[in-house]
Structures are given as C-alpha cells and as structure tokens.
PDB file of C-alpha atoms in Angstrom:
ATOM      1  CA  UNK A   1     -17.865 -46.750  21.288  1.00 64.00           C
ATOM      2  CA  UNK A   2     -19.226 -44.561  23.924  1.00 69.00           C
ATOM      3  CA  UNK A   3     -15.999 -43.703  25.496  1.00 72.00           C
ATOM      4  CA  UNK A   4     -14.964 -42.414  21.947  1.00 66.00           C
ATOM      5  CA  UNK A   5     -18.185 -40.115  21.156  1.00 62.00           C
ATOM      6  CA  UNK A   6     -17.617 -38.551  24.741  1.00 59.00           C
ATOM      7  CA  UNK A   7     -14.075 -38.217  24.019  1.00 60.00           C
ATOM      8  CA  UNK A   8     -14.691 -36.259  20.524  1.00 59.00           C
ATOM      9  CA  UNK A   9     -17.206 -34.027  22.505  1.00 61.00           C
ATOM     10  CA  UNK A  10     -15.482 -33.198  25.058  1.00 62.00           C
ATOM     11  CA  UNK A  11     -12.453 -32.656  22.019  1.00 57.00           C
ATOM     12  CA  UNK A  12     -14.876 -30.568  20.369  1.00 63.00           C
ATOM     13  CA  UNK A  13     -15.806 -28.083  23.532  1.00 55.00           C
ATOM     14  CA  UNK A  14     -12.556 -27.422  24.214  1.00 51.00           C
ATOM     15  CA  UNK A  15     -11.901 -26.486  20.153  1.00 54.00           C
ATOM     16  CA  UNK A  16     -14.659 -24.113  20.867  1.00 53.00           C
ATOM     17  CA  UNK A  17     -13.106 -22.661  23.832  1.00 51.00           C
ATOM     18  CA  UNK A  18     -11.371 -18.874  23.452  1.00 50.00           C
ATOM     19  CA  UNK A  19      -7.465 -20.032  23.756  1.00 50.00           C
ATOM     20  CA  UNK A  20      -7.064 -17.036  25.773  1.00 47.00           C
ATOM     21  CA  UNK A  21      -9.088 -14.053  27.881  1.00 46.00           C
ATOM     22  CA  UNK A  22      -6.969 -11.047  26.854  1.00 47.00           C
ATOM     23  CA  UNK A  23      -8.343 -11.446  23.704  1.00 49.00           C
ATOM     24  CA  UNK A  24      -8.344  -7.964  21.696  1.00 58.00           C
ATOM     25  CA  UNK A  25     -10.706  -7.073  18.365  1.00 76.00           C
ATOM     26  CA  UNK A  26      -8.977  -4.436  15.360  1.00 82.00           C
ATOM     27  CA  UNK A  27     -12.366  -2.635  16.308  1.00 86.00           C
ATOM     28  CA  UNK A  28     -13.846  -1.120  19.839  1.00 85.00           C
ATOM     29  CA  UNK A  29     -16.907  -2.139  20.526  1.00 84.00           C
ATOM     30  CA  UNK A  30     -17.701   1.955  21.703  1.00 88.00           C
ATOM     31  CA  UNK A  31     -19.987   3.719  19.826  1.00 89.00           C
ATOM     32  CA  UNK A  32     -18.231   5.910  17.601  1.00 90.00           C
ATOM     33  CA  UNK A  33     -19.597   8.491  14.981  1.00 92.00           C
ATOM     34  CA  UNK A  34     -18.345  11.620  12.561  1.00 91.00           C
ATOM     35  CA  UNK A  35     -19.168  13.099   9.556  1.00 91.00           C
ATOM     36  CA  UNK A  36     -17.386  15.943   8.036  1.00 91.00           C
ATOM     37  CA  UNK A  37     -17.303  17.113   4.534  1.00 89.00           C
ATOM     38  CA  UNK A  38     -15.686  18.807   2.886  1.00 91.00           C
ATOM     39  CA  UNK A  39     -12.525  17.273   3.794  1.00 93.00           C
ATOM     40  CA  UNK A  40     -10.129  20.356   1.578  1.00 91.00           C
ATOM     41  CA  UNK A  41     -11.449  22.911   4.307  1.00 90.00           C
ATOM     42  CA  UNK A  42      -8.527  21.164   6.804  1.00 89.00           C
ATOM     43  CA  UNK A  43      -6.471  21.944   4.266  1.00 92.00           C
ATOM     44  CA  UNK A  44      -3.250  21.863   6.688  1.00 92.00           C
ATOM     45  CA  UNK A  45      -4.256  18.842   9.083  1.00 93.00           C
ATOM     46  CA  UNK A  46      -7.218  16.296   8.319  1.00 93.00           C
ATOM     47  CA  UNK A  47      -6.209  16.572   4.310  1.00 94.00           C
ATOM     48  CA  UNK A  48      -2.725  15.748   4.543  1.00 94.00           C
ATOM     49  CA  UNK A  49      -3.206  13.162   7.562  1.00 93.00           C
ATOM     50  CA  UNK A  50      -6.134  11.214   4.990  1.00 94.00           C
ATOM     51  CA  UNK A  51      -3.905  11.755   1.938  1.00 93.00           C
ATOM     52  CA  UNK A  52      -0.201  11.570   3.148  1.00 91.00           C
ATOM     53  CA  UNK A  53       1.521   8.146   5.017  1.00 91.00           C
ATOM     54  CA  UNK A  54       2.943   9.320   8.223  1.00 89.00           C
ATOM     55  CA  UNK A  55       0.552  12.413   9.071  1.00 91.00           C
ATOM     56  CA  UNK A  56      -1.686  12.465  11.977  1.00 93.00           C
ATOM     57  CA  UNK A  57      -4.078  14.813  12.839  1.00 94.00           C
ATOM     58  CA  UNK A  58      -6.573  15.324  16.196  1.00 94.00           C
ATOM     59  CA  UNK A  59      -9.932  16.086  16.093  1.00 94.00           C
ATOM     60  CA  UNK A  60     -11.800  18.092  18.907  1.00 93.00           C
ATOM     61  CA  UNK A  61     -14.645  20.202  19.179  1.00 91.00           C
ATOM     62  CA  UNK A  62     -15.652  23.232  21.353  1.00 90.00           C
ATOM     63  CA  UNK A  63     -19.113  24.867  21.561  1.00 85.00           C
ATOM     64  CA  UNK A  64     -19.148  26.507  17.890  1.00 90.00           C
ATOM     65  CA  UNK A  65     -15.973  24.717  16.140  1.00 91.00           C
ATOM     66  CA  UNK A  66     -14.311  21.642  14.897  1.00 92.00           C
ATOM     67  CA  UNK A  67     -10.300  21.786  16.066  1.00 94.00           C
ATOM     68  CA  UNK A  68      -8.278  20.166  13.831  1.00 95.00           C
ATOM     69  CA  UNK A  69      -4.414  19.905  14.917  1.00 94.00           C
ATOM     70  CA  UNK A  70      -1.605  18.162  13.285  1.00 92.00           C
ATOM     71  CA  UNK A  71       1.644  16.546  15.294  1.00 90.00           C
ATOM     72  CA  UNK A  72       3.348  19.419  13.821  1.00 89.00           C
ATOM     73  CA  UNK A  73       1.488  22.190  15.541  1.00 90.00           C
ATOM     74  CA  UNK A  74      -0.537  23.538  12.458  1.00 92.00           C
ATOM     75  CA  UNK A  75      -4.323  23.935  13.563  1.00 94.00           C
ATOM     76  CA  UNK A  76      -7.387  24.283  11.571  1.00 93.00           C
ATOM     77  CA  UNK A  77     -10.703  25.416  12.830  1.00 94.00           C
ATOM     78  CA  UNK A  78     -14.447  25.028  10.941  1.00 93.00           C
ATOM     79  CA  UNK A  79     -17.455  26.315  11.997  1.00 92.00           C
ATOM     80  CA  UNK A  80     -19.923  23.977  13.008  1.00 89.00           C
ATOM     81  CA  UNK A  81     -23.549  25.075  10.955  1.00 84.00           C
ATOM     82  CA  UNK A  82     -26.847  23.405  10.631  1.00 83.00           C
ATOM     83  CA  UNK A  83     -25.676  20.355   8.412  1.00 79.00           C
ATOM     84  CA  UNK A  84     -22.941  19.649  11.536  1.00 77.00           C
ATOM     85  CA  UNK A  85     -25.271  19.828  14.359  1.00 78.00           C
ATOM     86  CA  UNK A  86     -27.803  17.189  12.330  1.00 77.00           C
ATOM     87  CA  UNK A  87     -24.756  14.528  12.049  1.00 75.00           C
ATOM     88  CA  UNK A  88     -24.682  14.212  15.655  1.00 77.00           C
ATOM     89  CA  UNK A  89     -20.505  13.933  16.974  1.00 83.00           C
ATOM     90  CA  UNK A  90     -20.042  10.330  19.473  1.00 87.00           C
ATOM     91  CA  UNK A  91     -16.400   9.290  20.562  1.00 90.00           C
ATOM     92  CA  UNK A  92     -15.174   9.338  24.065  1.00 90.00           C
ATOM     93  CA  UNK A  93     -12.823  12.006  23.968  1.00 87.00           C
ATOM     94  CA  UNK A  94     -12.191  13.032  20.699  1.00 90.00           C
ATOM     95  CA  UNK A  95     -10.288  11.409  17.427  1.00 93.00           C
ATOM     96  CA  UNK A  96      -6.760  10.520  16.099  1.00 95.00           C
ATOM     97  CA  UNK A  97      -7.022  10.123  12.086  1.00 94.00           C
ATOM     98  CA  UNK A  98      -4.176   9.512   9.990  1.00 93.00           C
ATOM     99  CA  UNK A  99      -2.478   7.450   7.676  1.00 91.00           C
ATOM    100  CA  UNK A 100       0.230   4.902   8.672  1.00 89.00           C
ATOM    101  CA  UNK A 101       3.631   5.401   7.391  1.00 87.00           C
ATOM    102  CA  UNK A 102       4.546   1.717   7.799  1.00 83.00           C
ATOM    103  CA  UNK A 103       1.621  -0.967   5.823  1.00 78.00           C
ATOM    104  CA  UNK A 104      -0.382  -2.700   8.327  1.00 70.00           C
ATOM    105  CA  UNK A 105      -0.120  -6.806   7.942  1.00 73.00           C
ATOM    106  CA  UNK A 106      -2.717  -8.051   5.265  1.00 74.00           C
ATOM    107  CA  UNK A 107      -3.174  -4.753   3.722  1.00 72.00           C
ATOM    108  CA  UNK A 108      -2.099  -3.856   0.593  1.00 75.00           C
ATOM    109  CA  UNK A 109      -2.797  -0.048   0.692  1.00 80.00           C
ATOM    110  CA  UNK A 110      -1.845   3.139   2.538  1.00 84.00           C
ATOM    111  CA  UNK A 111      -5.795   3.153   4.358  1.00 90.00           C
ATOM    112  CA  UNK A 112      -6.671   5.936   6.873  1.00 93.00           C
ATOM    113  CA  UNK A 113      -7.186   4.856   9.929  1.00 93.00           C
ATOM    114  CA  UNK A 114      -9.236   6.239  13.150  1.00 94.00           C
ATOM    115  CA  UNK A 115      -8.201   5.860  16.377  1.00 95.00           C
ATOM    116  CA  UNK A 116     -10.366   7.507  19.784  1.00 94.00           C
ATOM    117  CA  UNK A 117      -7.748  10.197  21.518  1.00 93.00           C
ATOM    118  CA  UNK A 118      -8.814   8.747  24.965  1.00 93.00           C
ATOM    119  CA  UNK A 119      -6.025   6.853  26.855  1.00 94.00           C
ATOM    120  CA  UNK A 120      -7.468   3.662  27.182  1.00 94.00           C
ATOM    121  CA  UNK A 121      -5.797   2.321  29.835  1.00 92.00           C
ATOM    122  CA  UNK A 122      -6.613   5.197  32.227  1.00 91.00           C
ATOM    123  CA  UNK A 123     -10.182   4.731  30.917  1.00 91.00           C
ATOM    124  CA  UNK A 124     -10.447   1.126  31.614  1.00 89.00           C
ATOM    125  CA  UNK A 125      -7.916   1.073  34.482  1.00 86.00           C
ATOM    126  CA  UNK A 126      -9.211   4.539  36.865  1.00 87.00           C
ATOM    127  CA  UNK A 127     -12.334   5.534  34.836  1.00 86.00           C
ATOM    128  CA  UNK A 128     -10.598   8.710  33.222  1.00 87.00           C
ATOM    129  CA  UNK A 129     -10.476  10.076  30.490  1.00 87.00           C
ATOM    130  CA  UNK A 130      -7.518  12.388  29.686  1.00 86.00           C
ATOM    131  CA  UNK A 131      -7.060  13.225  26.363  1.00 89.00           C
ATOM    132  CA  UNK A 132      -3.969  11.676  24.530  1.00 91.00           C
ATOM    133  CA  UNK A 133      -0.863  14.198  23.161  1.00 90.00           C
ATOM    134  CA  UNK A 134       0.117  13.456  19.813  1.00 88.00           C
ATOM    135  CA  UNK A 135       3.905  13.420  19.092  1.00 83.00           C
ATOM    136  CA  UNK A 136       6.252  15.409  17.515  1.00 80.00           C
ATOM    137  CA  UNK A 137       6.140  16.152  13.940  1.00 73.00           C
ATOM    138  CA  UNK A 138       8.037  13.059  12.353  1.00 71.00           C
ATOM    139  CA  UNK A 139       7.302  11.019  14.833  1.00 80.00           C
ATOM    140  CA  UNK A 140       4.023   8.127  14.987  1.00 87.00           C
ATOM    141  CA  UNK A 141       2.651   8.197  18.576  1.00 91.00           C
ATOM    142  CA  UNK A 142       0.737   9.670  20.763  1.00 92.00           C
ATOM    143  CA  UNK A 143       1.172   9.796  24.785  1.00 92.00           C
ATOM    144  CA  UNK A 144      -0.538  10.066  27.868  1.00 93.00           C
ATOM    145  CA  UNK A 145       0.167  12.503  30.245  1.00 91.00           C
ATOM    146  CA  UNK A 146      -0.998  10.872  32.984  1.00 91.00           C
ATOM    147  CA  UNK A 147       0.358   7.370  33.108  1.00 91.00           C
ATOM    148  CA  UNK A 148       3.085   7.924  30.650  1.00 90.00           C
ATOM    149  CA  UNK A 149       2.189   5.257  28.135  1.00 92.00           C
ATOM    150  CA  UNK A 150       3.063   5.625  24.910  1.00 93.00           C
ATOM    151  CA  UNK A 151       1.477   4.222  21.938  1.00 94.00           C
ATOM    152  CA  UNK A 152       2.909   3.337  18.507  1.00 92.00           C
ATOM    153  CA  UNK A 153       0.337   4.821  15.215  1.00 91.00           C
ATOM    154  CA  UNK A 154       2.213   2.382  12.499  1.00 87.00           C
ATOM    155  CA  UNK A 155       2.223  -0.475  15.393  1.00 88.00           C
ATOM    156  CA  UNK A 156      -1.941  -1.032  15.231  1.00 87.00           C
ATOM    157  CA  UNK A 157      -1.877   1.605  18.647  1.00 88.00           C
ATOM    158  CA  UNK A 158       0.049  -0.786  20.438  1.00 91.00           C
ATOM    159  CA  UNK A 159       1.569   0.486  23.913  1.00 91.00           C
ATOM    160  CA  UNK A 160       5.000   0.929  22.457  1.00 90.00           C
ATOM    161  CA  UNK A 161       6.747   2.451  26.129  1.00 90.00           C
ATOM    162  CA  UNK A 162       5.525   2.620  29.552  1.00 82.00           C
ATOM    163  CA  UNK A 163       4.233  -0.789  29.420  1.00 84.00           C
ATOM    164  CA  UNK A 164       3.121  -1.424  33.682  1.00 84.00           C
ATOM    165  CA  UNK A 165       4.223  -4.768  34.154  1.00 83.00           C
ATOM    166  CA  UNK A 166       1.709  -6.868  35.485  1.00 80.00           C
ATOM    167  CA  UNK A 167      -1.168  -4.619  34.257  1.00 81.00           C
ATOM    168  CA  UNK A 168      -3.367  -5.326  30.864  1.00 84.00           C
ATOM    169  CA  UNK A 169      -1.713  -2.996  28.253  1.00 89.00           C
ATOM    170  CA  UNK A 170      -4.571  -2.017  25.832  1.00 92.00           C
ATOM    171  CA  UNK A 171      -4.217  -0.914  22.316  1.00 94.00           C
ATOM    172  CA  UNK A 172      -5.920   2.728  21.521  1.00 94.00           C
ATOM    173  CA  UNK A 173      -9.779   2.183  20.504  1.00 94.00           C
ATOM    174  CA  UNK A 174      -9.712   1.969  16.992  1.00 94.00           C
ATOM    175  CA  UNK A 175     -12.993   2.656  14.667  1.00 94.00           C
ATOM    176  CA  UNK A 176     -14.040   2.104  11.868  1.00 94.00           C
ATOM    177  CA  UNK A 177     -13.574   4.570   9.048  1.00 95.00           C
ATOM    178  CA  UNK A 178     -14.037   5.947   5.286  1.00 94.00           C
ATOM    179  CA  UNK A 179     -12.345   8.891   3.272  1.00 94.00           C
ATOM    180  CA  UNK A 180     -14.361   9.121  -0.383  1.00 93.00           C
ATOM    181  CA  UNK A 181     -15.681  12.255  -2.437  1.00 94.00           C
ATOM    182  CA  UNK A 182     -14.228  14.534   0.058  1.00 93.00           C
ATOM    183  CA  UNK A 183     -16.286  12.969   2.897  1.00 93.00           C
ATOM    184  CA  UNK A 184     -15.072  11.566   5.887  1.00 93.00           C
ATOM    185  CA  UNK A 185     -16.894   9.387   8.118  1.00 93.00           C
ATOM    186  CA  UNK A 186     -16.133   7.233  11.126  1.00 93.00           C
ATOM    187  CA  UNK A 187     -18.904   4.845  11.811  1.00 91.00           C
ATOM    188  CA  UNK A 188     -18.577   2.346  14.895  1.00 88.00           C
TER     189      UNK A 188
END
C-alpha cells in the first residue's frame, strides 16, 4: 500500500513538471503600452494595417511626432499634444501592428495583432536593440539587419529564415491589443 501512494506521488510531480524549458507564451511578459485615437488620422498606414488582412504598419516616435510607416513605403506623421503626452508610450523599441493575411489557429476572425519592432534575439542574445525592417509591400515579415533573421507576420512571428543552429530562435514579442471606436490600444 505504501509503495503504491509513493508511486502515485511521485506520478503526480512529474505530471506537474513543465515537459520542456524552451517553453514560449502568445504574450511577452515586457511591459507594453499605447494609446492613440483617432485611428482615421493614419489614414494611409495604421488604418489599413487594423482594417485590411495582409497590411503592416510600424510605429515610432521622435521628440514631437508619432511615425507611422507601412511595408509599402507610405508614412504618416501626428503630432503628439497634451492628451498624447498624458497616455504615457512603453515598448522596447517601437511597434509592428497589423492584420494577418493567413487566420491564426483557433481564431475565427481577421484580429489585429501587435508585435514589439525589437529583434528579440539580438535583445536576449547581445543585449541590443536594433530596430526590425519591415518587408516589402506584399510580403509578411520583418528582418533584422543585424543578425539576418527573418520573421514570418502570418506565422505567430516565428523566425521563418536565418534560423542559428544551435541557438534559441525566439518569436517577436507579441502584446496584447484592441482596435474599437477608432481607438487603439496595446496594453501588456
């Protein structure tokens, strides 16, 4: 009898183990927060990349503007006032919003989706972080410059090319997001 309670135990702890350590989450765990509204004064990027399946926009900011450019080179710019400066801006080195031209498993809608435009594999790997370059117009990635990985935006911002063999390959930092009454918000 007591050989078989220690053997369920033991049964039970290793249930509870993780089954592996490269475990990855849809979410970061960073910090991440924007708020811009309205949405219609992008009206050539962040619009079309919240309302269209396939378009991707970045999102930067300088010291008196919000820099909005789409993968096919059109750019929109919007002052930051009063209301802007209040809604503080956190992300590591800017955002990636767009919608995915290919449904993600489980979901049954076209969602936006919010991805940081930091490599994260030169973050995690060297402790830098370079800015990701978004694709050609028609295409769904982005790259990095620096270590030449290349990461799919309709494949969850998996590293799609220039995998290092032997290394961790780690998805873009994705946030949590929400696109309603021509507000959008990323709250992580």
């Amino acid at each position: 009898m007591r050989i078989i309670k220690h053997f369920l135990l033991s049964l039970i702890a290793l249930l509870l183990l993780p089954c592996c350590d490269d475990t990855e989450y849809e979410y970061a765990s960073l910090r991440a927060y924007f708020h811009f509204s309205p949405v219609t004064a992008a009206p050539k990027t962040l619009y079309p990349a919240l309302t269209s399946p396939g378009q991707w926009c970045s999102v930067s900011v300088n010291a008196t503007s919000f820099i909005f450019k789409a993968m096919d080179g059109q750019t929109d710019t919007y002052p930051i006032n009063a209301v802007d400066q209040y809604h503080s801006r956190i992300w590591v080195s800017g955002l990636l919003i767009g919608t995915p031209s290919v449904l993600p498993i489980g979901s049954t809608d076209f969602a936006p989706i919010c991805y940081d435009l930091v490599c994260p594999n030169c973050r995690e790997n060297d402790a830098v972080t370079r800015a990701l370059r978004l694709g050609e117009a028609g295409t769904d990635y982005a790259e990095c410059t620096r270590c030449q990985r290349r990461y799919g935006l309709n494949e969850q911002g998996m590293v799609t090319a220039g995998a290092v063999e032997h290394e961790r390959n780690i998805s873009l930092y994705r946030y949590r997001c929400s696109y309603a009454n021509n507000t959008f918000v990323v709250q992580n």
